[in-house]
Each structure stands twice: as C-alpha cells, then as structure tokens.
Short mmCIF file of C-alpha atoms and ligand atoms in Angstrom, two decimals:
data_model
loop_
_atom_site.label_atom_id
_atom_site.label_comp_id
_atom_site.label_asym_id
_atom_site.label_seq_id
_atom_site.Cartn_x
_atom_site.Cartn_y
_atom_site.Cartn_z
CA MET P 1 58.85 -16.32 -7.55
CA PRO P 2 55.70 -14.83 -9.07
CA LYS P 3 52.52 -15.45 -7.12
CA ALA P 4 50.66 -18.61 -8.25
CA ARG P 5 47.77 -17.53 -10.42
CA ASP P 6 44.19 -17.98 -9.33
CA PRO P 7 42.38 -20.67 -11.38
CA ARG P 8 39.95 -18.02 -12.68
CA THR P 9 42.88 -16.11 -14.13
CA ILE P 10 44.32 -19.29 -15.64
CA ALA P 11 41.00 -20.16 -17.27
CA ALA P 12 40.45 -16.67 -18.65
CA ALA P 13 43.96 -15.86 -19.79
CA ASN P 14 46.52 -18.69 -19.76
CA GLY P 15 48.63 -18.31 -22.92
CA VAL P 16 47.16 -14.93 -23.81
CA GLY P 17 49.79 -12.74 -25.49
CA SER P 18 52.27 -15.62 -25.91
CA ASP P 19 52.38 -15.51 -29.73
CA THR P 20 55.93 -14.68 -30.82
CA ALA P 21 55.21 -14.35 -34.56
CA PHE P 22 52.72 -11.44 -34.63
CA GLY P 23 51.94 -10.62 -31.02
CA ALA P 24 48.42 -12.02 -31.34
CA VAL P 25 46.58 -11.61 -28.03
CA THR P 26 44.45 -14.74 -28.55
CA PRO P 27 46.77 -17.72 -29.06
CA PRO P 28 46.60 -18.63 -32.77
CA LEU P 29 45.19 -21.84 -34.25
CA HIS P 30 47.95 -23.94 -35.81
CA LEU P 31 46.47 -26.34 -38.33
CA SER P 32 49.71 -27.40 -40.01
CA THR P 33 50.30 -31.14 -39.75
CA THR P 34 54.06 -30.82 -40.23
CA TYR P 35 56.85 -28.48 -39.13
CA LEU P 36 60.18 -27.37 -40.63
CA PHE P 37 63.39 -28.97 -39.51
CA ASP P 38 66.08 -26.44 -38.74
CA GLY P 39 68.54 -28.11 -41.17
CA PHE P 40 69.75 -31.71 -41.21
CA GLU P 41 68.84 -33.57 -37.99
CA GLY P 42 67.42 -30.30 -36.69
CA GLU P 43 64.06 -31.47 -35.34
CA GLY P 44 62.43 -28.66 -33.39
CA ARG P 45 59.86 -28.77 -30.59
CA TYR P 46 57.17 -29.60 -33.17
CA ALA P 47 57.57 -32.05 -36.04
CA TYR P 48 54.22 -33.72 -36.71
CA SER P 49 50.81 -32.83 -35.28
CA ARG P 50 49.74 -36.31 -34.17
CA SER P 51 52.68 -36.26 -31.75
CA ALA P 52 52.49 -32.62 -30.68
CA ASN P 53 50.75 -29.45 -31.84
CA PRO P 54 51.06 -25.92 -30.38
CA THR P 55 47.30 -25.29 -30.19
CA ARG P 56 46.65 -28.63 -28.51
CA ASP P 57 49.55 -27.96 -26.14
CA GLN P 58 48.00 -24.61 -25.21
CA LEU P 59 44.83 -26.39 -24.10
CA ALA P 60 46.79 -29.18 -22.36
CA ASP P 61 48.85 -26.64 -20.42
CA THR P 62 45.72 -24.76 -19.33
CA LEU P 63 43.94 -27.95 -18.20
CA ALA P 64 47.04 -29.20 -16.35
CA LYS P 65 47.27 -25.91 -14.44
CA LEU P 66 43.53 -25.89 -13.63
CA GLU P 67 43.70 -29.46 -12.27
CA GLY P 68 47.06 -28.98 -10.52
CA GLY P 69 48.71 -31.76 -12.56
CA ALA P 70 52.19 -32.17 -14.06
CA GLY P 71 50.77 -32.20 -17.59
CA ALA P 72 47.88 -33.29 -19.77
CA VAL P 73 47.18 -35.24 -22.93
CA VAL P 74 44.33 -33.93 -25.07
CA THR P 75 42.37 -36.68 -26.81
CA SER P 76 39.75 -36.84 -29.54
CA SER P 77 36.91 -37.69 -27.11
CA GLY P 78 36.18 -38.46 -23.50
CA MET P 79 36.06 -42.17 -24.34
CA ALA P 80 39.53 -41.91 -25.90
CA ALA P 81 40.68 -40.35 -22.63
CA VAL P 82 39.20 -43.22 -20.57
CA ASP P 83 40.78 -45.75 -22.96
CA LEU P 84 44.14 -43.97 -22.77
CA VAL P 85 44.17 -44.49 -19.00
CA LEU P 86 43.13 -48.13 -19.48
CA SER P 87 46.07 -48.59 -21.90
CA GLN P 88 48.36 -48.27 -18.88
CA VAL P 89 46.89 -51.39 -17.25
CA GLU P 90 48.87 -54.56 -17.86
CA PRO P 91 47.16 -57.74 -19.13
CA GLY P 92 45.46 -59.88 -16.51
CA ARG P 93 45.37 -57.09 -13.90
CA LEU P 94 42.18 -55.90 -12.22
CA VAL P 95 40.34 -52.62 -12.81
CA VAL P 96 37.78 -51.54 -10.19
CA ALA P 97 35.05 -49.24 -11.51
CA PRO P 98 31.77 -47.83 -10.18
CA HIS P 99 28.71 -49.95 -10.96
CA ASP P 100 26.83 -46.81 -11.97
CA CYS P 101 29.52 -45.24 -14.16
CA TYR P 102 28.91 -43.41 -17.44
CA GLY P 103 27.22 -45.84 -19.86
CA GLY P 104 29.94 -45.59 -22.51
CA THR P 105 32.64 -46.23 -19.91
CA TYR P 106 30.72 -49.25 -18.66
CA ARG P 107 30.46 -50.62 -22.21
CA LEU P 108 34.19 -50.05 -22.89
CA LEU P 109 35.29 -51.68 -19.61
CA ALA P 110 33.04 -54.68 -20.20
CA ALA P 111 34.19 -55.09 -23.83
CA ARG P 112 37.90 -54.87 -22.99
CA ALA P 113 37.45 -57.30 -20.10
CA GLN P 114 35.63 -59.69 -22.44
CA ARG P 115 38.72 -59.63 -24.68
CA ARG P 116 40.76 -60.48 -21.58
CA GLN P 117 42.75 -57.25 -21.71
CA PHE P 118 42.15 -56.96 -17.97
CA GLU P 119 39.67 -58.10 -15.34
CA ILE P 120 36.88 -55.82 -14.27
CA ALA P 121 35.01 -55.48 -10.98
CA PHE P 122 32.05 -53.10 -10.90
CA VAL P 123 31.35 -52.07 -7.32
CA ASP P 124 29.04 -49.75 -5.42
CA GLN P 125 31.64 -47.23 -4.32
CA SER P 126 29.36 -45.77 -1.68
CA ASP P 127 29.49 -49.17 0.07
CA PRO P 128 32.74 -49.27 2.13
CA ALA P 129 32.64 -53.08 2.51
CA ALA P 130 32.36 -53.57 -1.28
CA VAL P 131 35.26 -51.15 -1.89
CA THR P 132 37.48 -52.84 0.72
CA GLU P 133 36.71 -56.27 -0.75
CA ALA P 134 37.57 -55.12 -4.31
CA LEU P 135 40.77 -53.36 -3.21
CA GLY P 136 41.78 -56.55 -1.40
CA ARG P 137 42.15 -58.15 -4.85
CA ALA P 138 45.24 -55.97 -5.60
CA PRO P 139 43.83 -53.95 -8.51
CA ALA P 140 46.05 -52.03 -10.92
CA LEU P 141 43.55 -49.21 -11.28
CA LEU P 142 40.62 -47.75 -9.38
CA LEU P 143 38.29 -45.61 -11.45
CA ILE P 144 36.07 -43.12 -9.63
CA GLU P 145 33.23 -40.97 -10.95
CA THR P 146 31.89 -38.43 -8.53
CA PRO P 147 29.20 -37.24 -8.59
CA SER P 148 28.09 -40.36 -10.44
CA ASN P 149 25.93 -40.43 -13.51
CA PRO P 150 22.95 -40.29 -13.39
CA LEU P 151 22.18 -40.74 -9.66
CA MET P 152 24.67 -38.16 -8.38
CA ARG P 153 26.11 -40.48 -5.74
CA VAL P 154 29.12 -38.83 -4.12
CA VAL P 155 32.30 -40.76 -3.36
CA ASP P 156 34.81 -39.64 -0.73
CA VAL P 157 37.81 -39.39 -3.06
CA ARG P 158 40.45 -38.74 -0.38
CA SER P 159 39.35 -41.73 1.62
CA ILE P 160 39.09 -44.35 -1.13
CA ALA P 161 42.07 -42.99 -3.08
CA GLY P 162 44.16 -43.41 0.09
CA GLN P 163 42.89 -46.96 0.50
CA ALA P 164 43.62 -47.73 -3.17
CA LYS P 165 47.14 -46.30 -2.96
CA ALA P 166 47.82 -48.46 0.08
CA ALA P 167 46.70 -51.46 -2.01
CA GLY P 168 49.14 -50.48 -4.78
CA ALA P 169 46.55 -49.22 -7.27
CA LYS P 170 46.61 -46.09 -9.41
CA VAL P 171 43.57 -43.85 -9.00
CA ALA P 172 41.72 -42.19 -11.89
CA VAL P 173 38.85 -39.75 -11.32
CA ASP P 174 36.45 -38.83 -14.10
CA ASN P 175 35.88 -35.15 -13.28
CA THR P 176 33.54 -34.43 -16.20
CA PHE P 177 30.46 -33.65 -14.07
CA LEU P 178 32.09 -30.86 -12.06
CA SER P 179 35.13 -29.63 -14.00
CA PRO P 180 38.21 -28.25 -12.21
CA ALA P 181 36.18 -25.16 -11.34
CA LEU P 182 34.32 -27.18 -8.69
CA GLN P 183 36.58 -30.16 -7.88
CA GLN P 184 40.30 -30.89 -8.18
CA PRO P 185 40.82 -34.64 -7.71
CA ILE P 186 44.64 -34.51 -7.77
CA SER P 187 44.53 -32.49 -4.56
CA LEU P 188 42.41 -35.32 -3.11
CA GLY P 189 44.94 -38.02 -4.07
CA ALA P 190 44.16 -38.96 -7.70
CA ASP P 191 46.93 -39.97 -10.11
CA TYR P 192 44.87 -39.27 -13.23
CA VAL P 193 41.97 -36.92 -13.94
CA ILE P 194 39.79 -37.79 -16.94
CA HIS P 195 37.59 -35.32 -18.80
CA SER P 196 35.08 -35.45 -21.52
CA THR P 197 35.82 -31.86 -22.60
CA THR P 198 32.65 -32.21 -24.69
CA LYS P 199 30.78 -31.21 -21.52
CA TYR P 200 31.52 -28.25 -19.18
CA LEU P 201 35.04 -27.47 -20.38
CA ASN P 202 33.91 -26.72 -23.94
CA GLY P 203 30.46 -25.88 -22.66
CA HIS P 204 28.70 -25.06 -25.93
CA SER P 205 27.70 -28.52 -27.22
CA ASP P 206 29.68 -28.08 -30.43
CA VAL P 207 32.89 -30.13 -29.95
CA VAL P 208 33.56 -33.72 -28.90
CA GLY P 209 36.86 -33.98 -27.02
CA GLY P 210 38.66 -35.37 -24.01
CA ALA P 211 41.74 -35.07 -21.84
CA VAL P 212 43.75 -36.91 -19.22
CA ILE P 213 45.69 -34.88 -16.66
CA ALA P 214 48.34 -36.74 -14.65
CA ALA P 215 49.83 -35.83 -11.29
CA ALA P 216 53.29 -37.30 -12.02
CA PRO P 217 55.58 -36.23 -14.90
CA ALA P 218 56.40 -39.89 -15.70
CA ASP P 219 52.69 -40.64 -16.15
CA VAL P 220 52.26 -37.63 -18.44
CA GLU P 221 55.14 -38.93 -20.56
CA ALA P 222 53.76 -42.46 -20.72
CA LEU P 223 50.27 -41.24 -21.65
CA ALA P 224 51.63 -38.87 -24.32
CA ALA P 225 53.74 -41.65 -25.84
CA TRP P 226 50.77 -44.01 -25.91
CA ALA P 227 48.43 -41.38 -27.38
CA ASN P 228 50.98 -40.74 -30.13
CA MET P 229 51.31 -44.49 -30.85
CA THR P 230 47.59 -45.11 -31.08
CA GLY P 231 46.76 -41.74 -32.65
CA VAL P 232 44.01 -40.68 -30.22
CA THR P 233 45.27 -37.11 -29.82
CA GLY P 234 42.66 -34.39 -30.40
CA ALA P 235 42.37 -32.19 -33.48
CA PRO P 236 43.93 -28.67 -33.26
CA PHE P 237 40.70 -26.96 -34.33
CA ASP P 238 38.82 -28.78 -31.56
CA ALA P 239 41.51 -27.77 -29.04
CA PHE P 240 41.12 -24.13 -30.11
CA MET P 241 37.36 -24.31 -29.62
CA ILE P 242 37.64 -26.05 -26.25
CA LEU P 243 40.14 -23.47 -24.98
CA ARG P 244 37.69 -20.77 -26.11
CA GLY P 245 35.05 -22.51 -23.98
CA VAL P 246 37.39 -22.81 -20.98
CA ARG P 247 37.77 -19.00 -20.95
CA THR P 248 34.24 -18.68 -19.52
CA LEU P 249 34.19 -21.90 -17.48
CA PHE P 250 33.88 -20.30 -14.05
CA PRO P 251 31.04 -17.82 -14.71
CA ARG P 252 29.11 -20.42 -16.73
CA ILE P 253 29.23 -23.19 -14.17
CA GLU P 254 28.56 -20.85 -11.24
CA ARG P 255 25.43 -19.46 -12.88
CA GLN P 256 24.31 -22.90 -14.04
CA GLN P 257 24.62 -24.36 -10.56
CA GLN P 258 22.50 -21.52 -9.16
CA ASN P 259 19.81 -22.49 -11.64
CA ALA P 260 20.25 -26.17 -10.77
CA ALA P 261 19.79 -25.48 -7.06
CA ALA P 262 16.55 -23.66 -7.81
CA VAL P 263 15.34 -26.52 -10.03
CA ALA P 264 16.21 -29.10 -7.36
CA ALA P 265 14.29 -27.19 -4.69
CA PHE P 266 11.30 -26.84 -7.02
CA LEU P 267 11.26 -30.56 -7.89
CA GLU P 268 11.67 -31.61 -4.27
CA ALA P 269 8.45 -29.79 -3.42
CA HIS P 270 6.45 -31.27 -6.34
CA ALA P 271 3.93 -34.04 -5.68
CA GLY P 272 4.62 -35.85 -8.99
CA VAL P 273 8.29 -36.30 -8.08
CA SER P 274 9.17 -39.17 -5.75
CA ALA P 275 12.90 -38.42 -5.31
CA VAL P 276 15.42 -35.74 -6.31
CA HIS P 277 19.10 -36.60 -6.60
CA TYR P 278 21.15 -33.41 -6.17
CA PRO P 279 24.14 -33.25 -3.79
CA GLY P 280 23.24 -29.65 -2.92
CA LEU P 281 20.08 -30.79 -1.11
CA ALA P 282 20.63 -31.19 2.63
CA GLY P 283 18.90 -34.60 2.55
CA HIS P 284 21.17 -36.03 -0.17
CA PRO P 285 23.29 -38.89 1.27
CA GLY P 286 26.47 -37.39 -0.20
CA HIS P 287 25.74 -33.80 0.84
CA GLU P 288 28.39 -33.54 3.56
CA ILE P 289 31.15 -35.18 1.52
CA ALA P 290 30.26 -32.97 -1.46
CA ARG P 291 30.49 -29.89 0.74
CA ALA P 292 33.92 -30.96 1.91
CA GLN P 293 35.55 -32.00 -1.36
CA GLN P 294 33.75 -29.82 -3.93
CA SER P 295 33.62 -26.04 -4.18
CA GLY P 296 30.07 -26.18 -5.54
CA PHE P 297 27.33 -28.73 -6.14
CA GLY P 298 27.30 -28.46 -9.92
CA ALA P 299 24.47 -28.19 -12.43
CA MET P 300 23.54 -31.85 -12.96
CA LEU P 301 20.68 -33.55 -11.18
CA SER P 302 18.21 -36.37 -11.66
CA PHE P 303 14.78 -37.16 -10.30
CA ASP P 304 12.28 -40.02 -10.19
CA LEU P 305 8.74 -39.58 -11.41
CA ALA P 306 6.22 -41.39 -9.27
CA GLY P 307 4.27 -42.33 -12.42
CA GLY P 308 7.13 -44.33 -14.01
CA VAL P 309 7.71 -44.56 -17.74
CA GLU P 310 4.26 -43.25 -18.72
CA ALA P 311 4.89 -40.09 -16.72
CA VAL P 312 8.34 -39.82 -18.35
CA ARG P 313 6.78 -39.86 -21.81
CA LYS P 314 4.34 -37.07 -20.91
CA VAL P 315 6.97 -34.85 -19.30
CA VAL P 316 9.63 -35.15 -22.02
CA GLU P 317 7.02 -34.47 -24.70
CA ALA P 318 5.69 -31.41 -22.85
CA VAL P 319 8.95 -29.56 -22.07
CA GLN P 320 9.74 -26.54 -24.23
CA VAL P 321 12.73 -24.82 -22.62
CA PHE P 322 14.48 -28.12 -21.83
CA SER P 323 15.49 -30.14 -24.92
CA LEU P 324 15.23 -33.93 -24.97
CA ALA P 325 18.80 -34.95 -25.77
CA GLU P 326 21.85 -36.79 -24.48
CA SER P 327 25.02 -35.08 -23.30
CA LEU P 328 25.39 -32.34 -20.71
CA GLY P 329 27.38 -29.33 -19.61
CA GLY P 330 26.33 -26.94 -22.36
CA VAL P 331 24.76 -23.53 -21.96
CA GLU P 332 21.35 -24.95 -22.93
CA SER P 333 19.22 -27.07 -20.59
CA LEU P 334 18.73 -30.72 -21.52
CA VAL P 335 16.58 -33.55 -20.23
CA ALA P 336 17.50 -37.20 -20.79
CA HIS P 337 15.89 -40.53 -19.91
CA PRO P 338 18.86 -42.68 -18.78
CA ALA P 339 17.12 -46.07 -19.17
CA THR P 340 16.45 -45.58 -22.90
CA MET P 341 19.17 -43.06 -23.77
CA THR P 342 22.49 -42.58 -21.96
CA HIS P 343 22.39 -45.91 -20.11
CA ALA P 344 20.69 -48.08 -22.75
CA ALA P 345 24.01 -49.92 -23.27
CA MET P 346 23.68 -51.39 -19.75
CA SER P 347 21.58 -54.52 -19.37
CA PRO P 348 18.25 -54.07 -17.49
CA GLU P 349 19.77 -56.14 -14.64
CA ALA P 350 22.86 -53.90 -14.44
CA ARG P 351 20.62 -50.83 -14.45
CA ALA P 352 18.50 -52.28 -11.66
CA ILE P 353 21.61 -52.99 -9.56
CA ALA P 354 22.78 -49.42 -10.16
CA GLY P 355 19.37 -48.05 -9.11
CA ILE P 356 18.53 -46.54 -12.51
CA GLY P 357 14.77 -46.93 -12.71
CA ASP P 358 12.46 -46.44 -15.70
CA GLY P 359 10.96 -43.33 -14.08
CA LEU P 360 14.31 -41.56 -13.72
CA LEU P 361 15.01 -38.33 -15.65
CA ARG P 362 18.35 -36.52 -15.73
CA LEU P 363 18.69 -32.76 -16.18
CA SER P 364 21.66 -30.75 -17.36
CA VAL P 365 20.72 -27.26 -16.25
CA GLY P 366 21.87 -24.43 -18.50
CA LEU P 367 22.09 -20.66 -18.54
CA GLU P 368 18.47 -19.77 -19.33
CA SER P 369 16.56 -17.63 -16.85
CA GLU P 370 15.60 -19.40 -13.64
CA SER P 371 11.96 -18.37 -13.97
CA ASP P 372 11.68 -19.79 -17.51
CA LEU P 373 13.23 -23.09 -16.39
CA LEU P 374 10.90 -23.44 -13.40
CA ALA P 375 7.83 -22.44 -15.41
CA ASP P 376 8.71 -25.04 -18.06
CA LEU P 377 9.03 -27.85 -15.52
CA ASP P 378 5.87 -26.70 -13.79
CA GLN P 379 3.80 -26.88 -16.98
CA ALA P 380 5.39 -30.20 -18.05
CA LEU P 381 4.73 -31.82 -14.64
CA GLY P 382 1.24 -30.31 -14.79
CA THR P 383 0.40 -32.75 -17.62
CA LEU P 384 0.62 -35.70 -15.18
C1 LIG I 401 30.32 -37.89 -21.86
C2 LIG I 401 31.11 -38.59 -20.82
C3 LIG I 401 32.17 -39.44 -21.17
C4 LIG I 401 32.53 -39.75 -22.60
O1 LIG I 401 32.95 -38.61 -23.30
P1 LIG I 401 32.78 -38.40 -24.89
O2 LIG I 401 33.39 -37.05 -25.08
O3 LIG I 401 31.33 -38.47 -25.20
O4 LIG I 401 33.54 -39.48 -25.56
C5 LIG I 401 32.89 -40.03 -20.14
N1 LIG I 401 32.57 -39.82 -18.84
C6 LIG I 401 31.54 -39.02 -18.48
C7 LIG I 401 31.24 -38.83 -17.03
C8 LIG I 401 30.78 -38.39 -19.45
O5 LIG I 401 29.75 -37.62 -19.08
#
C-alpha cells in the first residue's frame, strides 16, 4: 500500500499528470457537454456533463480527499450545496440550524420551512441546554457552522455531532470559514461537509461555486443523483478555476491567518474598539475548543465599534487597503457591515437574538503586507 498522501501534497498535485490523451501535466479542462458512446448501448464513464464531467470530477476527487470523505458533489454555488443537503430531508421532519448562521442559509431555511418542506429550529449552538432541547425533538438534520458568521462563535463539533447521532440525526458542517486546511469535520463526526468554494478554496474572488463532501458512499450516491435531477452541478470551467485555487490553499490560508492574528491583536488594544471576535485570542470563549478541533484560527474576524453605526460609517469610508464588500476568503482584504450587508436578510429581531449589533464590522484578512493592513486600520480608526 502506498503511503497516504499529506493534504498539502493532495492540494498541490492531486490529478497532476493523469491526462491519458497528451500527457498534460495540468489536468485539462473538458468543456464538452456530451461524450461518444462506444457503439450501440456502449455508454462510457461520461455521457452528459450535467450528470458527470471529468474536470468537475477532478475537483470533487481532490475535495473528497482533503476532507477525508467518500466522495463529493460539486455544485454551482455554496447555496446550491446547502440546498442539496436539505433535499435529503423528508417532508415534515425537523432541521436544527445555528441562530447566527450565514444570512443566505438563514433565508433559505426560513423560506423552505415556510413552504412546509420541513420544520426549522434555529438555536444558539453554544448553549448546551438549547442544543439538548432541540435534539430531543428527533431532528433529521443538524446543521453546524463553526466558526460562525460573523461572530466567530466556536461549536464543539465532536460533542454535538455525537449527541445528534445518538438522536438519529445526520450532521452537516459548513466548513467554508476554515477550509479543510484548518478543519476536517468528518474526522469530528460529520456526515456531510458543505463548502462555498467561492471563498478560501477558490481564494481569488473570481468564481462562485460550492461542494458537498459526504462521509458515506451511499450519501455521495444519493447527493449525486439529486444534483443530476435538479441540475445544480457546477460548470466545468468553474471547477477548473477552483482546482487552480486549491493548489495554493495551504500557503494562502496560513499567511492570511498570520495577518489576521496581527490585526486581532491590534484591534484588541485600540480604544475605539469595544470587542474583538477572533478564536485565536486567548480571551475568546471558543479559544480552547478551536485549539483542539482546528489546526489554525483562520483569517476571519469581527469587532464592535464603541461608537455604533456612526463610527462604522467613518471607518468604512476611511479604509484604503481594505475594500468595503461582501464575501470573504480571497487574497484581498475586505471589510463588511453585517447588519446592512451580509445579514440584511435577517430581521432586526433575529439579528439582535444572534448578537449582531449595528456597530459590528467583519474582516476577511488577505495577503497584503501586515504593516500596510495595520496602518490602514490605524488611520481609519483615527477618524473616530
Ligand atoms: C458564502 C457562504 C455561503 C453561500 O455560498 P455562495 O457560494 O455565495 O452561494 C454559505 N455558507 C457560508 C458560511 C458562506 O460564507
């Protein structure tokens, strides 16, 4: 048996040199929608690209290996990946989701529940009593996001996944904020791992995509069949681009989290900042769990400005290295105001329950020089 490859090697080189037609080192991009039959009734491995495509399969295989799953289904967006997992829930069953989940996920869960496709319970997953109560209602699916968006709350995946399994539920973890370079939820007990590949996996803010990785072969098969039926599979060109991004996943995220740690320490010491939410800070409530279940603290953080929304306006208009924009995980640093941007789809009441205040700013820290990033925040906070 050959030695199992290190994830860094998988990311950099899975599928390299596998082209049988011309010996291309970089796996080629196959745009053809349809494939030759080898004579009458001679359907080959590929027939039609909605169902299966070699370039998309190359990405799926790489992601499955990085997450330690049995296989993966590559979808057209992260939301399509979330919805693909939800398609496995039978009518009338319960889905338990974090009350501070990604805004688009919150909107989708609420809309599908309103159409009675399933019931939804949004719970504070850092509150053990709330989790136990929800799992006591025999849910079909528990959805976890850790660290959560935008407050970076950390959930003990092994503990609540074990509890959910005992209650008969499947467990899905949205691993978008860390990527498999920093956290592998299947090893912590998850059945499904969801990605918006738009973020760290692609890493260059130029493709929208998603993926679901499943631990069990039967789940991979069911997800692939459903994705083919509904047509949510990702485009081959996008898969090619995302795999190109995955090649540099480890060095990007490692450098970005170094920058993020420096930014967090800087903000923590600033008088205009009332709280910093970064799991790498020793005072963060999820610090110890993050240390245990992650192999790094990531490059996302958020912070509260003591001056509320007026201070937010000044800071986001003053930054020059950070760009005011939604999304995250790219090589460039971004700042977002969750209450009016990423989490505007939540009602003000739901935001209040989730702890997302009007003075909260979220940062996606990129690959720029640490000193430029700190100087930019220093001058922007200096306007307060
Ligand atoms: C962006 C994001 C999504 C949705 O992904 P899209 O690619 O934008 O559809 C889902 N979950 C999390 C945590 C995200 O950050």
